[in-house]
């Protein structure tokens, strides 16, 4: 191995480097550099993507960290650390995490470098700093402290590529005096030298000053290039760098998902505890459970125990019970978890899977075991309380929110670059105006230039505009700041810093430095704590209604309220969760729902593709079109949806009925045919047909039904999710139809106060006592756009 480069900062040294990981790897390949060492400042945001990109390209990754350490004499300086093995990698994660909470000193590092290599950088270390100031005694004192702190044989001094700078010869002399080897390195912050203007721009953005005020001498032009090996010292340093690289080997093996053990109160094992709580929950939910319910629960508990997921269910039910007991609104369910009877009797969900014919295997398939995924909705203004409870119960070393990154979008990049280039504000706004605002989609500058002739002509005509756009395109998409994922929380039996570095913000729950995709690939267990504004609305509405009807409970609403269905049939659904759009109102008027199943169906059908079946569903419901089934035997499965396959669960039920599949096998069939791969479709056709023939159906019938399954595989919606979310739709429709003054009072208050904590309007709600407060109404109307003004004026 002849060409290696250590001491590299990637784009994840935020606003400090322009070196994107993919570009670094590509450049290394082109220059036949065989190993790269990543040392982002105090953080390891890019460690996993860097590792994966290097491995894929056949380049050896060396995982490192540039740590800021308190100076021996003053200020703070840098120390580069490289992981020799997986133990060293874990130590880096711990050090990175600690650096986010406290200013680390050499004492904090002592005894922790047995599996690390340490390098004192030429440009940023304290010892080199004193040498450049000709303070040799202080430099020697500093080197002595570092040599005492770092494990024997693991401390190096960095030898830069450019020789001849002030103090460098003295640096070499001290290396010999202290018997410290030199190793090749530069503070690389660019993939190539063409990025230098962009690098200056990033620093200007970070400091909030114009580019012209930047001191360029403080930002060397170190790009990723082959290291010169002209002098004997350079050759020695290069050879030592190779030795470090060859000694380093980090595997980054995914961890086995492991949750904290749930504190047992009634039994001696998690499986027994889960069984006990479920049996108690069965009595509460059903009184005298049916044989079907008993058998279903026993079946689910057996699978949960065999797959080792008992603690997961116990932990989830515990923090949901905490929320309910604290008066925090919890959603009726979300996703496939609503198909679990165990989840229902534990009150994790409020949807009876037996009544709604939901399938457990859609949630936890015994034929394809994967970690269960229970996502929970909480009222958005109190979600953080539940996360804090989980962190306090299991320890902040074991619970963290998931980190994410805010990046330079096209508009933001143009505005930032325009500002630091001191461009006229009118020019900046004109350029930003060319970028379309599309929620959920990031439009790039390059895409706009390809399609927008006017913008292209403008930047050709206006040199200042061209300069802004060119530089903005270079920083566009780079991470700018850290943020917190809207829902994800990681919970681990072991300390999280064994698996992931953390960030800390004041007294809040820690945040992972790795984003969600990396964490899942690393095998860590994620639970989504989602905040839902409609639950905040419902909680406030329930509070108001209970003042005059103490027995009122949203969780016990009858699902057959005529007033609610009449309101839905009229399309009077402004303010009703998931049913507010014009298209949804039209669908409701067509279907004219008169049962809860109709709400579930319209929620499932109103998507691109299945929308075309809404007229068929409506016509068959009202008798103007004959209901047809792919086969008469499928009437019990498709009767409630008038012969239209609406749900994924119906596909599974068809496969079980006609071809003898278990529900686990049927779920695998559903997954397989949805991918539309020719060879897979043919293999599954043969298996389905063989099973159907064995059950007495003809090949022609089996093939016809299979074709129907394939056709609807993409359209089928998760019924468990549709049912659970339709409960929220129904609850809001119920209140709007039966308690309109409460509904509109809360809705108005939300519009006035928007994103503020709803506790601030409780007293006002008490005063209005279900009536509009004239001042509140006026304030609301003045703040709304015209369509909303018309909506509220119509209410009067």
PDB file of N, CA and C in Angstrom, residues 297-391:
ATOM      1  N   UNK A 297     -55.582 -14.927  20.741  1.00  0.00           N
ATOM      2  CA  UNK A 297     -54.586 -14.387  21.673  1.00  0.00           C
ATOM      3  C   UNK A 297     -53.498 -15.421  21.959  1.00  0.00           C
ATOM      4  N   UNK A 298     -53.895 -16.660  22.174  1.00  0.00           N
ATOM      5  CA  UNK A 298     -52.909 -17.710  22.444  1.00  0.00           C
ATOM      6  C   UNK A 298     -51.946 -17.855  21.268  1.00  0.00           C
ATOM      7  N   UNK A 299     -52.489 -17.789  20.055  1.00  0.00           N
ATOM      8  CA  UNK A 299     -51.675 -17.891  18.841  1.00  0.00           C
ATOM      9  C   UNK A 299     -50.676 -16.734  18.768  1.00  0.00           C
ATOM     10  N   UNK A 300     -51.135 -15.514  19.018  1.00  0.00           N
ATOM     11  CA  UNK A 300     -50.252 -14.337  18.953  1.00  0.00           C
ATOM     12  C   UNK A 300     -49.178 -14.399  20.029  1.00  0.00           C
ATOM     13  N   UNK A 301     -49.569 -14.746  21.239  1.00  0.00           N
ATOM     14  CA  UNK A 301     -48.601 -14.804  22.333  1.00  0.00           C
ATOM     15  C   UNK A 301     -47.533 -15.856  22.079  1.00  0.00           C
ATOM     16  N   UNK A 302     -47.918 -16.952  21.464  1.00  0.00           N
ATOM     17  CA  UNK A 302     -46.950 -18.000  21.140  1.00  0.00           C
ATOM     18  C   UNK A 302     -45.898 -17.488  20.160  1.00  0.00           C
ATOM     19  N   UNK A 303     -46.346 -16.754  19.138  1.00  0.00           N
ATOM     20  CA  UNK A 303     -45.407 -16.193  18.160  1.00  0.00           C
ATOM     21  C   UNK A 303     -44.526 -15.130  18.810  1.00  0.00           C
ATOM     22  N   UNK A 304     -45.122 -14.275  19.616  1.00  0.00           N
ATOM     23  CA  UNK A 304     -44.353 -13.206  20.285  1.00  0.00           C
ATOM     24  C   UNK A 304     -43.292 -13.801  21.195  1.00  0.00           C
ATOM     25  N   UNK A 305     -43.662 -14.863  21.926  1.00  0.00           N
ATOM     26  CA  UNK A 305     -42.690 -15.497  22.826  1.00  0.00           C
ATOM     27  C   UNK A 305     -41.578 -16.173  22.032  1.00  0.00           C
ATOM     28  N   UNK A 306     -41.936 -16.891  20.973  1.00  0.00           N
ATOM     29  CA  UNK A 306     -40.940 -17.628  20.192  1.00  0.00           C
ATOM     30  C   UNK A 306     -39.973 -16.697  19.460  1.00  0.00           C
ATOM     31  N   UNK A 307     -40.452 -15.520  19.107  1.00  0.00           N
ATOM     32  CA  UNK A 307     -39.579 -14.570  18.409  1.00  0.00           C
ATOM     33  C   UNK A 307     -38.821 -13.661  19.375  1.00  0.00           C
ATOM     34  N   UNK A 308     -39.110 -13.773  20.666  1.00  0.00           N
ATOM     35  CA  UNK A 308     -38.365 -13.004  21.659  1.00  0.00           C
ATOM     36  C   UNK A 308     -38.743 -11.538  21.729  1.00  0.00           C
ATOM     37  N   UNK A 309     -39.997 -11.215  21.390  1.00  0.00           N
ATOM     38  CA  UNK A 309     -40.406  -9.812  21.335  1.00  0.00           C
ATOM     39  C   UNK A 309     -41.282  -9.398  22.516  1.00  0.00           C
ATOM     40  N   UNK A 310     -41.314 -10.216  23.572  1.00  0.00           N
ATOM     41  CA  UNK A 310     -42.190  -9.897  24.710  1.00  0.00           C
ATOM     42  C   UNK A 310     -41.821  -8.561  25.341  1.00  0.00           C
ATOM     43  N   UNK A 311     -40.522  -8.324  25.548  1.00  0.00           N
ATOM     44  CA  UNK A 311     -40.106  -7.058  26.164  1.00  0.00           C
ATOM     45  C   UNK A 311     -40.547  -5.863  25.335  1.00  0.00           C
ATOM     46  N   UNK A 312     -40.504  -6.010  24.012  1.00  0.00           N
ATOM     47  CA  UNK A 312     -40.915  -4.909  23.133  1.00  0.00           C
ATOM     48  C   UNK A 312     -42.368  -4.520  23.409  1.00  0.00           C
ATOM     49  N   UNK A 313     -43.262  -5.506  23.463  1.00  0.00           N
ATOM     50  CA  UNK A 313     -44.671  -5.211  23.735  1.00  0.00           C
ATOM     51  C   UNK A 313     -44.847  -4.607  25.123  1.00  0.00           C
ATOM     52  N   UNK A 314     -44.113  -5.128  26.088  1.00  0.00           N
ATOM     53  CA  UNK A 314     -44.231  -4.618  27.459  1.00  0.00           C
ATOM     54  C   UNK A 314     -43.772  -3.169  27.555  1.00  0.00           C
ATOM     55  N   UNK A 315     -42.675  -2.865  26.888  1.00  0.00           N
ATOM     56  CA  UNK A 315     -42.143  -1.493  26.934  1.00  0.00           C
ATOM     57  C   UNK A 315     -43.110  -0.528  26.267  1.00  0.00           C
ATOM     58  N   UNK A 316     -43.642  -0.909  25.111  1.00  0.00           N
ATOM     59  CA  UNK A 316     -44.559  -0.022  24.389  1.00  0.00           C
ATOM     60  C   UNK A 316     -45.837   0.206  25.189  1.00  0.00           C
ATOM     61  N   UNK A 317     -46.419  -0.877  25.733  1.00  0.00           N
ATOM     62  CA  UNK A 317     -47.672  -0.704  26.503  1.00  0.00           C
ATOM     63  C   UNK A 317     -47.435   0.151  27.737  1.00  0.00           C
ATOM     64  N   UNK A 318     -46.230   0.075  28.281  1.00  0.00           N
ATOM     65  CA  UNK A 318     -45.937   0.844  29.493  1.00  0.00           C
ATOM     66  C   UNK A 318     -45.949   2.340  29.221  1.00  0.00           C
ATOM     67  N   UNK A 319     -45.268   2.787  28.160  1.00  0.00           N
ATOM     68  CA  UNK A 319     -45.266   4.245  27.978  1.00  0.00           C
ATOM     69  C   UNK A 319     -46.588   4.750  27.412  1.00  0.00           C
ATOM     70  N   UNK A 320     -47.371   3.858  26.796  1.00  0.00           N
ATOM     71  CA  UNK A 320     -48.716   4.274  26.382  1.00  0.00           C
ATOM     72  C   UNK A 320     -49.618   4.415  27.605  1.00  0.00           C
ATOM     73  N   UNK A 321     -49.484   3.512  28.554  1.00  0.00           N
ATOM     74  CA  UNK A 321     -50.260   3.635  29.797  1.00  0.00           C
ATOM     75  C   UNK A 321     -49.856   4.889  30.560  1.00  0.00           C
ATOM     76  N   UNK A 322     -48.557   5.213  30.544  1.00  0.00           N
ATOM     77  CA  UNK A 322     -48.118   6.454  31.173  1.00  0.00           C
ATOM     78  C   UNK A 322     -48.831   7.640  30.525  1.00  0.00           C
ATOM     79  N   UNK A 323     -48.885   7.651  29.190  1.00  0.00           N
ATOM     80  CA  UNK A 323     -49.520   8.771  28.482  1.00  0.00           C
ATOM     81  C   UNK A 323     -50.993   8.874  28.858  1.00  0.00           C
ATOM     82  N   UNK A 324     -51.691   7.754  28.809  1.00  0.00           N
ATOM     83  CA  UNK A 324     -53.129   7.787  29.127  1.00  0.00           C
ATOM     84  C   UNK A 324     -53.354   8.244  30.569  1.00  0.00           C
ATOM     85  N   UNK A 325     -52.559   7.733  31.483  1.00  0.00           N
ATOM     86  CA  UNK A 325     -52.717   8.109  32.896  1.00  0.00           C
ATOM     87  C   UNK A 325     -52.352   9.567  33.147  1.00  0.00           C
ATOM     88  N   UNK A 326     -51.566  10.157  32.236  1.00  0.00           N
ATOM     89  CA  UNK A 326     -51.166  11.566  32.373  1.00  0.00           C
ATOM     90  C   UNK A 326     -52.091  12.497  31.609  1.00  0.00           C
ATOM     91  N   UNK A 327     -53.151  11.942  31.047  1.00  0.00           N
ATOM     92  CA  UNK A 327     -54.088  12.775  30.298  1.00  0.00           C
ATOM     93  C   UNK A 327     -53.582  13.181  28.931  1.00  0.00           C
ATOM     94  N   UNK A 328     -52.646  12.427  28.402  1.00  0.00           N
ATOM     95  CA  UNK A 328     -52.107  12.706  27.065  1.00  0.00           C
ATOM     96  C   UNK A 328     -52.853  11.844  26.056  1.00  0.00           C
ATOM     97  N   UNK A 329     -53.422  12.463  25.054  1.00  0.00           N
ATOM     98  CA  UNK A 329     -54.207  11.723  24.062  1.00  0.00           C
ATOM     99  C   UNK A 329     -53.303  10.802  23.255  1.00  0.00           C
ATOM    100  N   UNK A 330     -53.756   9.546  23.091  1.00  0.00           N
ATOM    101  CA  UNK A 330     -53.035   8.543  22.319  1.00  0.00           C
ATOM    102  C   UNK A 330     -53.925   8.108  21.164  1.00  0.00           C
ATOM    103  N   UNK A 331     -53.333   7.945  19.989  1.00  0.00           N
ATOM    104  CA  UNK A 331     -54.113   7.543  18.823  1.00  0.00           C
ATOM    105  C   UNK A 331     -54.660   6.133  18.962  1.00  0.00           C
ATOM    106  N   UNK A 332     -55.715   5.798  18.206  1.00  0.00           N
ATOM    107  CA  UNK A 332     -56.314   4.460  18.280  1.00  0.00           C
ATOM    108  C   UNK A 332     -55.432   3.378  17.677  1.00  0.00           C
ATOM    109  N   UNK A 333     -54.392   3.788  16.980  1.00  0.00           N
ATOM    110  CA  UNK A 333     -53.498   2.820  16.340  1.00  0.00           C
ATOM    111  C   UNK A 333     -52.939   3.421  15.071  1.00  0.00           C
ATOM    112  N   UNK A 334     -51.944   2.737  14.534  1.00  0.00           N
ATOM    113  CA  UNK A 334     -51.307   3.221  13.309  1.00  0.00           C
ATOM    114  C   UNK A 334     -50.591   2.043  12.674  1.00  0.00           C
ATOM    115  N   UNK A 335     -50.706   1.930  11.382  1.00  0.00           N
ATOM    116  CA  UNK A 335     -50.004   0.873  10.676  1.00  0.00           C
ATOM    117  C   UNK A 335     -50.545  -0.511  10.987  1.00  0.00           C
ATOM    118  N   UNK A 336     -49.728  -1.517  10.708  1.00  0.00           N
ATOM    119  CA  UNK A 336     -50.190  -2.903  10.801  1.00  0.00           C
ATOM    120  C   UNK A 336     -50.358  -3.387  12.235  1.00  0.00           C
ATOM    121  N   UNK A 337     -49.831  -2.656  13.220  1.00  0.00           N
ATOM    122  CA  UNK A 337     -49.948  -3.077  14.616  1.00  0.00           C
ATOM    123  C   UNK A 337     -51.406  -3.184  15.063  1.00  0.00           C
ATOM    124  N   UNK A 338     -52.290  -2.439  14.398  1.00  0.00           N
ATOM    125  CA  UNK A 338     -53.712  -2.506  14.754  1.00  0.00           C
ATOM    126  C   UNK A 338     -54.299  -3.884  14.454  1.00  0.00           C
ATOM    127  N   UNK A 339     -53.567  -4.725  13.736  1.00  0.00           N
ATOM    128  CA  UNK A 339     -54.034  -6.081  13.462  1.00  0.00           C
ATOM    129  C   UNK A 339     -53.726  -7.064  14.574  1.00  0.00           C
ATOM    130  N   UNK A 340     -53.129  -6.601  15.648  1.00  0.00           N
ATOM    131  CA  UNK A 340     -52.748  -7.488  16.747  1.00  0.00           C
ATOM    132  C   UNK A 340     -53.764  -7.430  17.880  1.00  0.00           C
ATOM    133  N   UNK A 341     -54.290  -8.600  18.253  1.00  0.00           N
ATOM    134  CA  UNK A 341     -55.200  -8.663  19.394  1.00  0.00           C
ATOM    135  C   UNK A 341     -54.443  -8.401  20.688  1.00  0.00           C
ATOM    136  N   UNK A 342     -53.200  -8.856  20.765  1.00  0.00           N
ATOM    137  CA  UNK A 342     -52.389  -8.594  21.950  1.00  0.00           C
ATOM    138  C   UNK A 342     -52.233  -7.090  22.158  1.00  0.00           C
ATOM    139  N   UNK A 343     -51.972  -6.365  21.081  1.00  0.00           N
ATOM    140  CA  UNK A 343     -51.843  -4.910  21.178  1.00  0.00           C
ATOM    141  C   UNK A 343     -53.155  -4.279  21.634  1.00  0.00           C
ATOM    142  N   UNK A 344     -54.278  -4.843  21.190  1.00  0.00           N
ATOM    143  CA  UNK A 344     -55.593  -4.296  21.553  1.00  0.00           C
ATOM    144  C   UNK A 344     -55.886  -4.508  23.033  1.00  0.00           C
ATOM    145  N   UNK A 345     -55.638  -5.724  23.546  1.00  0.00           N
ATOM    146  CA  UNK A 345     -55.968  -5.979  24.953  1.00  0.00           C
ATOM    147  C   UNK A 345     -54.968  -5.301  25.885  1.00  0.00           C
ATOM    148  N   UNK A 346     -53.763  -4.986  25.382  1.00  0.00           N
ATOM    149  CA  UNK A 346     -52.797  -4.224  26.179  1.00  0.00           C
ATOM    150  C   UNK A 346     -53.078  -2.723  26.118  1.00  0.00           C
ATOM    151  N   UNK A 347     -54.077  -2.335  25.332  1.00  0.00           N
ATOM    152  CA  UNK A 347     -54.465  -0.940  25.105  1.00  0.00           C
ATOM    153  C   UNK A 347     -53.377  -0.145  24.385  1.00  0.00           C
ATOM    154  N   UNK A 348     -52.529  -0.856  23.650  1.00  0.00           N
ATOM    155  CA  UNK A 348     -51.610  -0.174  22.744  1.00  0.00           C
ATOM    156  C   UNK A 348     -52.410   0.423  21.602  1.00  0.00           C
ATOM    157  N   UNK A 349     -53.433  -0.316  21.160  1.00  0.00           N
ATOM    158  CA  UNK A 349     -54.351   0.174  20.133  1.00  0.00           C
ATOM    159  C   UNK A 349     -55.773   0.182  20.690  1.00  0.00           C
ATOM    160  N   UNK A 350     -56.651   0.845  20.001  1.00  0.00           N
ATOM    161  CA  UNK A 350     -58.063   0.876  20.391  1.00  0.00           C
ATOM    162  C   UNK A 350     -58.951   0.317  19.280  1.00  0.00           C
ATOM    163  N   UNK A 351     -58.394  -0.548  18.453  1.00  0.00           N
ATOM    164  CA  UNK A 351     -59.133  -1.132  17.333  1.00  0.00           C
ATOM    165  C   UNK A 351     -59.228  -2.634  17.546  1.00  0.00           C
ATOM    166  N   UNK A 352     -60.447  -3.147  17.610  1.00  0.00           N
ATOM    167  CA  UNK A 352     -60.663  -4.573  17.807  1.00  0.00           C
ATOM    168  C   UNK A 352     -60.388  -5.315  16.492  1.00  0.00           C
ATOM    169  N   UNK A 353     -59.296  -6.072  16.408  1.00  0.00           N
ATOM    170  CA  UNK A 353     -58.968  -6.710  15.132  1.00  0.00           C
ATOM    171  C   UNK A 353     -59.937  -7.828  14.750  1.00  0.00           C
ATOM    172  N   UNK A 354     -60.615  -8.409  15.731  1.00  0.00           N
ATOM    173  CA  UNK A 354     -61.586  -9.455  15.416  1.00  0.00           C
ATOM    174  C   UNK A 354     -62.819  -8.851  14.754  1.00  0.00           C
ATOM    175  N   UNK A 355     -63.317  -7.767  15.316  1.00  0.00           N
ATOM    176  CA  UNK A 355     -64.502  -7.103  14.755  1.00  0.00           C
ATOM    177  C   UNK A 355     -64.229  -6.595  13.347  1.00  0.00           C
ATOM    178  N   UNK A 356     -63.031  -6.046  13.138  1.00  0.00           N
ATOM    179  CA  UNK A 356     -62.717  -5.441  11.841  1.00  0.00           C
ATOM    180  C   UNK A 356     -62.002  -6.396  10.881  1.00  0.00           C
ATOM    181  N   UNK A 357     -61.852  -7.652  11.283  1.00  0.00           N
ATOM    182  CA  UNK A 357     -61.224  -8.687  10.442  1.00  0.00           C
ATOM    183  C   UNK A 357     -59.814  -8.280   9.998  1.00  0.00           C
ATOM    184  N   UNK A 358     -58.997  -7.941  10.981  1.00  0.00           N
ATOM    185  CA  UNK A 358     -57.610  -7.560  10.721  1.00  0.00           C
ATOM    186  C   UNK A 358     -56.697  -8.744  11.031  1.00  0.00           C
ATOM    187  N   UNK A 359     -55.595  -8.834  10.319  1.00  0.00           N
ATOM    188  CA  UNK A 359     -54.733 -10.007  10.389  1.00  0.00           C
ATOM    189  C   UNK A 359     -53.442  -9.719  11.132  1.00  0.00           C
ATOM    190  N   UNK A 360     -53.125 -10.575  12.092  1.00  0.00           N
ATOM    191  CA  UNK A 360     -51.901 -10.432  12.875  1.00  0.00           C
ATOM    192  C   UNK A 360     -50.662 -10.604  11.998  1.00  0.00           C
ATOM    193  N   UNK A 361     -50.727 -11.504  11.008  1.00  0.00           N
ATOM    194  CA  UNK A 361     -49.557 -11.797  10.174  1.00  0.00           C
ATOM    195  C   UNK A 361     -49.153 -10.627   9.302  1.00  0.00           C
ATOM    196  N   UNK A 362     -50.071  -9.709   9.060  1.00  0.00           N
ATOM    197  CA  UNK A 362     -49.699  -8.490   8.321  1.00  0.00           C
ATOM    198  C   UNK A 362     -48.768  -7.629   9.174  1.00  0.00           C
ATOM    199  N   UNK A 363     -48.815  -7.839  10.488  1.00  0.00           N
ATOM    200  CA  UNK A 363     -47.971  -7.108  11.434  1.00  0.00           C
ATOM    201  C   UNK A 363     -46.710  -7.894  11.794  1.00  0.00           C
ATOM    202  N   UNK A 364     -46.883  -9.145  12.193  1.00  0.00           N
ATOM    203  CA  UNK A 364     -45.758  -9.970  12.625  1.00  0.00           C
ATOM    204  C   UNK A 364     -45.894 -11.327  11.952  1.00  0.00           C
ATOM    205  N   UNK A 365     -45.116 -11.530  10.903  1.00  0.00           N
ATOM    206  CA  UNK A 365     -45.245 -12.720  10.079  1.00  0.00           C
ATOM    207  C   UNK A 365     -44.317 -13.821  10.591  1.00  0.00           C
ATOM    208  N   UNK A 366     -44.864 -14.936  11.075  1.00  0.00           N
ATOM    209  CA  UNK A 366     -44.012 -16.010  11.590  1.00  0.00           C
ATOM    210  C   UNK A 366     -43.153 -16.657  10.508  1.00  0.00           C
ATOM    211  N   UNK A 367     -43.530 -16.487   9.239  1.00  0.00           N
ATOM    212  CA  UNK A 367     -42.748 -17.060   8.134  1.00  0.00           C
ATOM    213  C   UNK A 367     -41.669 -16.113   7.630  1.00  0.00           C
ATOM    214  N   UNK A 368     -41.642 -14.911   8.134  1.00  0.00           N
ATOM    215  CA  UNK A 368     -40.611 -13.940   7.735  1.00  0.00           C
ATOM    216  C   UNK A 368     -40.375 -13.024   8.934  1.00  0.00           C
ATOM    217  N   UNK A 369     -39.675 -13.544   9.920  1.00  0.00           N
ATOM    218  CA  UNK A 369     -39.557 -12.834  11.187  1.00  0.00           C
ATOM    219  C   UNK A 369     -38.693 -11.590  11.035  1.00  0.00           C
ATOM    220  N   UNK A 370     -39.255 -10.466  11.360  1.00  0.00           N
ATOM    221  CA  UNK A 370     -38.510  -9.205  11.436  1.00  0.00           C
ATOM    222  C   UNK A 370     -39.008  -8.467  12.664  1.00  0.00           C
ATOM    223  N   UNK A 371     -38.200  -7.537  13.133  1.00  0.00           N
ATOM    224  CA  UNK A 371     -38.564  -6.852  14.371  1.00  0.00           C
ATOM    225  C   UNK A 371     -39.891  -6.120  14.186  1.00  0.00           C
ATOM    226  N   UNK A 372     -40.811  -6.258  15.148  1.00  0.00           N
ATOM    227  CA  UNK A 372     -42.112  -5.586  15.012  1.00  0.00           C
ATOM    228  C   UNK A 372     -41.952  -4.073  15.001  1.00  0.00           C
ATOM    229  N   UNK A 373     -42.908  -3.417  14.403  1.00  0.00           N
ATOM    230  CA  UNK A 373     -42.834  -1.962  14.270  1.00  0.00           C
ATOM    231  C   UNK A 373     -44.162  -1.369  14.723  1.00  0.00           C
ATOM    232  N   UNK A 374     -44.200  -0.929  15.984  1.00  0.00           N
ATOM    233  CA  UNK A 374     -45.409  -0.296  16.518  1.00  0.00           C
ATOM    234  C   UNK A 374     -45.168   1.205  16.575  1.00  0.00           C
ATOM    235  N   UNK A 375     -45.826   1.933  15.702  1.00  0.00           N
ATOM    236  CA  UNK A 375     -45.747   3.390  15.710  1.00  0.00           C
ATOM    237  C   UNK A 375     -46.948   3.942  16.465  1.00  0.00           C
ATOM    238  N   UNK A 376     -46.721   4.958  17.261  1.00  0.00           N
ATOM    239  CA  UNK A 376     -47.797   5.490  18.101  1.00  0.00           C
ATOM    240  C   UNK A 376     -47.953   6.989  17.888  1.00  0.00           C
ATOM    241  N   UNK A 377     -49.202   7.415  17.786  1.00  0.00           N
ATOM    242  CA  UNK A 377     -49.521   8.843  17.695  1.00  0.00           C
ATOM    243  C   UNK A 377     -49.879   9.371  19.087  1.00  0.00           C
ATOM    244  N   UNK A 378     -49.297  10.520  19.424  1.00  0.00           N
ATOM    245  CA  UNK A 378     -49.658  11.233  20.649  1.00  0.00           C
ATOM    246  C   UNK A 378     -50.077  12.645  20.271  1.00  0.00           C
ATOM    247  N   UNK A 379     -50.836  13.281  21.151  1.00  0.00           N
ATOM    248  CA  UNK A 379     -51.166  14.672  20.870  1.00  0.00           C
ATOM    249  C   UNK A 379     -49.855  15.449  20.746  1.00  0.00           C
ATOM    250  N   UNK A 380     -49.775  16.289  19.737  1.00  0.00           N
ATOM    251  CA  UNK A 380     -48.473  16.833  19.349  1.00  0.00           C
ATOM    252  C   UNK A 380     -47.855  17.757  20.385  1.00  0.00           C
ATOM    253  N   UNK A 381     -48.675  18.402  21.210  1.00  0.00           N
ATOM    254  CA  UNK A 381     -48.112  19.353  22.162  1.00  0.00           C
ATOM    255  C   UNK A 381     -47.640  18.703  23.464  1.00  0.00           C
ATOM    256  N   UNK A 382     -47.795  17.364  23.579  1.00  0.00           N
ATOM    257  CA  UNK A 382     -47.320  16.688  24.802  1.00  0.00           C
ATOM    258  C   UNK A 382     -46.519  15.424  24.495  1.00  0.00           C
ATOM    259  N   UNK A 383     -46.188  15.232  23.246  1.00  0.00           N
ATOM    260  CA  UNK A 383     -45.407  14.061  22.832  1.00  0.00           C
ATOM    261  C   UNK A 383     -44.070  13.976  23.574  1.00  0.00           C
ATOM    262  N   UNK A 384     -43.425  15.127  23.760  1.00  0.00           N
ATOM    263  CA  UNK A 384     -42.113  15.137  24.400  1.00  0.00           C
ATOM    264  C   UNK A 384     -42.156  14.578  25.825  1.00  0.00           C
ATOM    265  N   UNK A 385     -43.303  14.702  26.492  1.00  0.00           N
ATOM    266  CA  UNK A 385     -43.417  14.178  27.848  1.00  0.00           C
ATOM    267  C   UNK A 385     -43.267  12.657  27.865  1.00  0.00           C
ATOM    268  N   UNK A 386     -43.791  12.017  26.841  1.00  0.00           N
ATOM    269  CA  UNK A 386     -43.709  10.550  26.773  1.00  0.00           C
ATOM    270  C   UNK A 386     -42.272  10.122  26.493  1.00  0.00           C
ATOM    271  N   UNK A 387     -41.597  10.852  25.625  1.00  0.00           N
ATOM    272  CA  UNK A 387     -40.191  10.534  25.330  1.00  0.00           C
ATOM    273  C   UNK A 387     -39.345  10.717  26.584  1.00  0.00           C
ATOM    274  N   UNK A 388     -39.611  11.783  27.335  1.00  0.00           N
ATOM    275  CA  UNK A 388     -38.857  12.011  28.573  1.00  0.00           C
ATOM    276  C   UNK A 388     -39.106  10.896  29.586  1.00  0.00           C
ATOM    277  N   UNK A 389     -40.359  10.418  29.626  1.00  0.00           N
ATOM    278  CA  UNK A 389     -40.679   9.310  30.536  1.00  0.00           C
ATOM    279  C   UNK A 389     -39.861   8.070  30.180  1.00  0.00           C
ATOM    280  N   UNK A 390     -39.785   7.745  28.889  1.00  0.00           N
ATOM    281  CA  UNK A 390     -39.015   6.578  28.457  1.00  0.00           C
ATOM    282  C   UNK A 390     -37.541   6.752  28.812  1.00  0.00           C
ATOM    283  N   UNK A 391     -37.021   7.970  28.619  1.00  0.00           N
ATOM    284  CA  UNK A 391     -35.609   8.229  28.920  1.00  0.00           C
ATOM    285  C   UNK A 391     -35.337   8.122  30.418  1.00  0.00           C
TER     286      UNK A 391
END
